[in-house]
C-alpha cells in the first residue's frame, strides 16, 4: 500500500524561544525535522514524506531534508498554513494530488523528532490491518483533575482509562480527507476523525516520542540523544 507521512513543521516555536522555527533547531548537530524525517523513513514503511514548512523557509527546509531522501524515500516540501490543522490539510492535499496510490496517511509532528521507528511501523501495520485510525499512546502517570473557571475541582477522571496521545497518527487516506473537509475542529487529527464517528485504535507509544515544546524539553532531548546515530 502507498504510505505517505505528512510532517507539520510550519510552527514558529514561540514557547521554545530559540529565535528560529522549531523544526530547524538542532539537537547535537541535527535539526529536529531531519531527525523526524529519518525516523519515518527508517521504519521501512514510509515511501513519501510531505513536510509543511514555514512559508518563508521552504527553500531552507528543502535543502536541509534533501539528503534524507536518499535513505530510501522521497521528501517533498510544501508551504504550511497559519494553524497546525491548515498545515496538515495543505500537505494532505499535496499528497492526494501529487503522489499516486496514496492509501495510508500518517501525520507526525516535527516536534516529536525522537519517535522510534518501531512506533511508526506499529501504527502503519495497524492501519494496514484494517483499522481506519490509529494513535500511539502512553498511560497517564499523574492523577488528573477537571476544574471549573475558578480553579475548583469538579471531578477526578479514572486515570486507568486515560491516555497521553503521541504521533504519528495513522489513517486510511479517505478518512483523514473526510475529517479535514468536515469543517470540524479538534486539537489533533484523531480528534477530528472521532467526531465523524470513526473508531480510533490505540497502540503503545514510547517515552522517546516526547514533544519538544519548551527549553526544558530541549535540554532533556540533548541529554538523552547525544549521538546522531549515523
Ligand atoms: N505546526 C505547523 N503549522 C502551524 C503550527 C504548528 O505545521 N501553523 C507544527 C509545528 O511545527 C510542530 C507541530 O505542528 O511540529 C506541533 O505544534 P507545536 O508543538 O505547537 O509547535 P509550534 O507551533 O512551532 O510551537 P509554539 O506553539 O510554541 O509556537
Ligand atoms: Mg503551536
CSV table of C-alpha atoms and ligand atoms in Angstrom, one decimal:
chain,number,residue,atom,x,y,z
A,1,UNK,CA,0.0,0.0,0.0
A,2,UNK,CA,1.1,3.6,-0.5
A,3,UNK,CA,2.1,5.1,2.8
A,4,UNK,CA,2.7,8.8,2.9
A,5,UNK,CA,3.8,10.7,6.1
A,6,UNK,CA,2.7,14.3,6.5
A,7,UNK,CA,5.0,16.3,8.8
A,8,UNK,CA,3.6,19.6,10.1
A,9,UNK,CA,6.7,21.7,10.7
A,10,UNK,CA,5.5,25.2,10.0
A,11,UNK,CA,5.2,26.4,13.6
A,12,UNK,CA,7.2,29.3,14.9
A,13,UNK,CA,8.4,27.6,18.1
A,14,UNK,CA,7.4,30.5,20.3
A,15,UNK,CA,7.4,28.6,23.5
A,16,UNK,CA,10.9,27.2,22.8
A,17,UNK,CA,12.1,30.8,22.1
A,18,UNK,CA,15.1,29.7,20.1
A,19,UNK,CA,14.9,32.5,17.5
A,20,UNK,CA,14.2,30.2,14.6
A,21,UNK,CA,11.4,27.8,13.5
A,22,UNK,CA,11.4,24.9,15.9
A,23,UNK,CA,11.8,22.3,13.1
A,24,UNK,CA,15.2,23.7,12.3
A,25,UNK,CA,16.5,23.8,15.9
A,26,UNK,CA,19.5,21.4,16.1
A,27,UNK,CA,19.9,18.7,18.8
A,28,UNK,CA,23.5,17.8,18.9
A,29,UNK,CA,24.0,18.9,15.4
A,30,UNK,CA,20.9,17.5,13.7
A,31,UNK,CA,17.7,19.7,13.2
A,32,UNK,CA,14.6,18.3,14.8
A,33,UNK,CA,12.9,18.0,11.4
A,34,UNK,CA,15.7,15.9,9.9
A,35,UNK,CA,15.6,13.5,12.9
A,36,UNK,CA,11.8,13.2,12.5
A,37,UNK,CA,12.0,12.5,8.7
A,38,UNK,CA,14.8,9.9,9.3
A,39,UNK,CA,12.7,8.2,11.9
A,40,UNK,CA,9.8,7.9,9.4
A,41,UNK,CA,11.9,6.6,6.5
A,42,UNK,CA,13.9,4.2,8.8
A,43,UNK,CA,10.7,2.4,9.7
A,44,UNK,CA,10.8,0.8,6.3
A,45,UNK,CA,7.0,1.5,5.9
A,46,UNK,CA,7.0,5.1,4.5
A,47,UNK,CA,7.9,5.9,0.9
A,48,UNK,CA,7.0,9.6,0.7
A,49,UNK,CA,7.3,12.3,3.3
A,50,UNK,CA,5.5,15.6,2.8
A,51,UNK,CA,6.8,18.4,5.0
A,52,UNK,CA,4.7,21.5,5.7
A,53,UNK,CA,7.4,24.2,6.2
A,54,UNK,CA,7.1,27.8,7.4
A,55,UNK,CA,6.2,29.6,4.2
A,56,UNK,CA,9.3,31.8,4.4
A,57,UNK,CA,11.6,28.8,4.9
A,58,UNK,CA,10.5,26.4,2.1
A,59,UNK,CA,13.9,26.6,0.4
A,60,UNK,CA,16.0,26.1,3.5
A,61,UNK,CA,13.8,23.2,4.6
A,62,UNK,CA,14.1,21.6,1.2
A,63,UNK,CA,17.9,21.9,1.4
A,64,UNK,CA,18.1,20.5,4.9
A,65,UNK,CA,15.8,17.5,4.3
A,66,UNK,CA,17.1,16.6,0.8
A,67,UNK,CA,19.9,14.3,2.0
A,68,UNK,CA,17.4,12.2,3.9
A,69,UNK,CA,15.6,11.3,0.6
A,70,UNK,CA,18.4,9.1,-0.5
A,71,UNK,CA,17.8,6.9,2.6
A,72,UNK,CA,15.0,5.1,0.7
A,73,UNK,CA,12.2,7.5,0.2
A,74,UNK,CA,11.2,10.8,-1.3
A,75,UNK,CA,10.9,14.1,0.7
A,76,UNK,CA,8.5,16.8,-0.6
A,77,UNK,CA,8.2,20.2,0.9
A,78,UNK,CA,5.1,22.5,0.8
A,79,UNK,CA,4.3,25.8,2.4
A,80,UNK,CA,2.4,25.3,5.7
A,81,UNK,CA,-0.5,27.4,7.0
A,82,UNK,CA,-1.5,29.7,9.9
A,83,UNK,CA,-2.6,26.8,12.2
A,84,UNK,CA,-1.3,23.3,12.5
A,85,UNK,CA,-4.5,21.9,11.0
A,86,UNK,CA,-4.0,24.2,8.0
A,87,UNK,CA,-0.5,22.8,7.6
A,88,UNK,CA,-1.8,19.2,7.7
A,89,UNK,CA,-4.6,20.0,5.2
A,90,UNK,CA,-2.2,21.6,2.8
A,91,UNK,CA,0.2,18.7,3.0
A,92,UNK,CA,-2.7,16.2,2.6
A,93,UNK,CA,-4.0,18.0,-0.5
A,94,UNK,CA,-0.5,17.9,-2.0
A,95,UNK,CA,-0.1,14.2,-1.3
A,96,UNK,CA,-3.5,13.2,-2.7
A,97,UNK,CA,-2.8,15.4,-5.8
A,98,UNK,CA,0.8,14.6,-6.5
A,99,UNK,CA,1.5,11.1,-5.1
A,100,UNK,CA,-0.5,8.4,-6.9
A,101,UNK,CA,-1.7,5.4,-4.9
A,102,UNK,CA,-1.8,7.1,-1.5
A,103,UNK,CA,-3.9,4.8,0.7
A,104,UNK,CA,-2.5,5.3,4.2
A,105,UNK,CA,-1.5,8.7,5.6
A,106,UNK,CA,0.5,9.3,8.8
A,107,UNK,CA,0.5,12.7,10.5
A,108,UNK,CA,3.7,13.2,12.5
A,109,UNK,CA,4.8,16.4,14.3
A,110,UNK,CA,8.3,17.5,13.5
A,111,UNK,CA,8.5,18.3,17.2
A,112,UNK,CA,8.3,14.6,18.1
A,113,UNK,CA,11.7,14.1,16.4
A,114,UNK,CA,12.8,11.1,18.5
A,115,UNK,CA,9.9,8.8,17.9
A,116,UNK,CA,11.3,5.3,17.5
A,117,UNK,CA,10.9,3.8,14.0
A,118,UNK,CA,9.2,0.8,15.7
A,119,UNK,CA,6.3,3.0,16.8
A,120,UNK,CA,5.9,4.3,13.2
A,121,UNK,CA,5.9,0.7,11.9
A,122,UNK,CA,3.3,-0.4,14.5
A,123,UNK,CA,0.9,2.4,13.5
A,124,UNK,CA,1.2,1.7,9.8
A,125,UNK,CA,0.8,-2.1,10.4
A,126,UNK,CA,-2.4,-1.5,12.4
A,127,UNK,CA,-3.9,0.7,9.7
A,128,UNK,CA,-2.9,-1.8,7.0
A,129,UNK,CA,-4.6,-4.5,9.1
A,130,UNK,CA,-7.9,-2.6,8.6
A,131,UNK,CA,-8.2,0.0,11.4
A,132,UNK,CA,-9.2,3.3,9.8
A,133,UNK,CA,-7.5,5.4,12.5
A,134,UNK,CA,-4.6,4.5,14.9
A,135,UNK,CA,-2.8,6.6,17.5
A,136,UNK,CA,0.2,5.8,19.7
A,137,UNK,CA,-0.5,6.4,23.4
A,138,UNK,CA,1.1,6.2,26.8
A,139,UNK,CA,-0.6,5.6,30.2
A,140,UNK,CA,-1.1,8.6,32.4
A,141,UNK,CA,1.1,8.5,35.5
A,142,UNK,CA,-0.2,11.7,37.2
A,143,UNK,CA,-3.7,12.0,38.7
A,144,UNK,CA,-5.7,14.4,36.5
A,145,UNK,CA,-8.3,16.8,37.8
A,146,UNK,CA,-11.1,18.6,35.9
A,147,UNK,CA,-11.6,22.2,37.2
A,148,UNK,CA,-14.2,25.0,36.7
A,149,UNK,CA,-13.5,28.6,35.7
A,150,UNK,CA,-12.5,29.4,39.3
A,151,UNK,CA,-10.0,26.6,39.5
A,152,UNK,CA,-12.2,24.5,41.8
A,153,UNK,CA,-12.0,20.7,41.1
A,154,UNK,CA,-15.2,19.3,39.6
A,155,UNK,CA,-14.1,15.7,39.0
A,156,UNK,CA,-11.2,13.2,39.1
A,157,UNK,CA,-11.4,11.0,36.0
A,158,UNK,CA,-10.4,7.4,36.4
A,159,UNK,CA,-6.7,7.5,35.5
A,160,UNK,CA,-6.7,3.9,34.3
A,161,UNK,CA,-8.9,5.0,31.4
A,162,UNK,CA,-6.8,8.0,30.3
A,163,UNK,CA,-4.0,8.0,27.7
A,164,UNK,CA,-1.5,10.6,26.5
A,165,UNK,CA,-1.6,10.8,22.8
A,166,UNK,CA,1.5,11.0,20.6
A,167,UNK,CA,2.3,11.0,16.8
A,168,UNK,CA,2.5,9.6,14.2
A,169,UNK,CA,-1.3,9.2,14.0
A,170,UNK,CA,-2.2,6.9,11.1
A,171,UNK,CA,-5.3,6.9,8.9
A,172,UNK,CA,-6.9,5.5,5.8
A,173,UNK,CA,-6.4,8.3,3.4
A,174,UNK,CA,-10.1,8.8,2.6
A,175,UNK,CA,-11.0,9.0,6.3
A,176,UNK,CA,-8.4,11.8,7.0
A,177,UNK,CA,-9.6,13.7,4.0
A,178,UNK,CA,-13.2,13.5,5.1
A,179,UNK,CA,-12.1,14.7,8.6
A,180,UNK,CA,-10.3,17.7,7.2
A,181,UNK,CA,-13.2,18.5,4.8
A,182,UNK,CA,-15.8,18.3,7.6
A,183,UNK,CA,-15.2,21.8,9.0
A,184,UNK,CA,-15.0,20.4,12.5
A,185,UNK,CA,-12.3,21.5,14.9
A,186,UNK,CA,-10.1,19.4,17.3
A,187,UNK,CA,-6.7,19.6,18.8
A,188,UNK,CA,-5.4,16.6,16.9
A,189,UNK,CA,-6.3,14.7,13.7
A,190,UNK,CA,-7.7,11.7,15.6
A,191,UNK,CA,-10.0,14.1,17.4
A,192,UNK,CA,-11.5,15.2,14.0
A,193,UNK,CA,-11.9,11.5,13.0
A,194,UNK,CA,-13.6,10.7,16.3
A,195,UNK,CA,-16.2,13.3,15.6
A,196,UNK,CA,-17.0,11.6,12.4
A,197,UNK,CA,-17.9,8.6,14.4
A,198,UNK,CA,-14.9,6.5,13.1
A,199,UNK,CA,-13.3,4.3,15.7
A,200,UNK,CA,-9.7,5.2,16.7
A,201,UNK,CA,-7.5,2.3,17.9
A,202,UNK,CA,-4.6,2.9,20.3
A,203,UNK,CA,-1.2,1.2,20.1
A,204,UNK,CA,1.7,1.5,22.5
A,205,UNK,CA,3.7,4.7,22.1
A,206,UNK,CA,7.1,5.4,23.6
A,207,UNK,CA,8.6,7.9,26.0
A,208,UNK,CA,11.2,8.9,23.4
A,209,UNK,CA,8.3,10.3,21.3
A,210,UNK,CA,8.1,13.3,23.7
A,211,UNK,CA,7.1,16.6,22.0
A,212,UNK,CA,9.8,19.3,22.2
A,213,UNK,CA,7.8,22.3,23.3
A,214,UNK,CA,9.8,24.2,25.9
A,215,UNK,CA,13.5,24.8,26.7
A,216,UNK,CA,13.2,22.1,29.4
A,217,UNK,CA,12.2,19.6,26.7
A,218,UNK,CA,15.1,20.6,24.5
A,219,UNK,CA,17.5,20.1,27.5
A,220,UNK,CA,16.1,16.6,28.1
A,221,UNK,CA,16.5,15.7,24.4
A,222,UNK,CA,20.1,17.0,24.3
A,223,UNK,CA,20.9,14.8,27.4
A,224,UNK,CA,19.0,11.7,26.1
A,225,UNK,CA,20.0,11.8,22.4
A,226,UNK,CA,23.6,12.9,22.3
A,227,UNK,CA,24.5,11.0,19.2
A,228,UNK,CA,23.3,11.4,15.6
A,229,UNK,CA,23.4,7.6,15.4
A,230,UNK,CA,24.8,7.7,11.9
B,1,LIG,N1,2.8,23.4,13.2
B,1,LIG,C1,2.6,23.6,11.8
B,1,LIG,N2,1.9,24.7,11.4
B,1,LIG,C2,1.5,25.7,12.3
B,1,LIG,C3,1.7,25.5,13.6
B,1,LIG,C4,2.3,24.3,14.1
B,1,LIG,O1,2.9,22.8,11.0
B,1,LIG,N3,0.9,26.8,11.8
B,1,LIG,C5,3.5,22.2,13.6
B,1,LIG,C6,4.8,22.5,14.4
B,1,LIG,O2,5.8,22.9,13.5
B,1,LIG,C7,5.0,21.3,15.2
B,1,LIG,C8,3.6,20.7,15.4
B,1,LIG,O3,2.7,21.4,14.5
B,1,LIG,O4,5.8,20.4,14.5
B,1,LIG,C9,3.1,20.9,16.8
B,1,LIG,O5,3.0,22.3,17.1
B,1,LIG,P1,3.7,23.0,18.3
B,1,LIG,O6,4.5,22.0,19.2
B,1,LIG,O7,2.8,23.9,19.0
B,1,LIG,O8,4.9,23.8,17.6
B,1,LIG,P2,5.0,25.4,17.3
B,1,LIG,O9,3.6,25.9,16.9
B,1,LIG,O10,6.1,25.6,16.4
B,1,LIG,O11,5.3,25.9,18.8
B,1,LIG,P3,4.7,27.1,19.6
B,1,LIG,O12,3.2,26.8,19.7
B,1,LIG,O13,5.4,27.2,20.9
B,1,LIG,O14,4.9,28.4,18.7
B,2,LIG,MG1,1.9,25.8,18.3
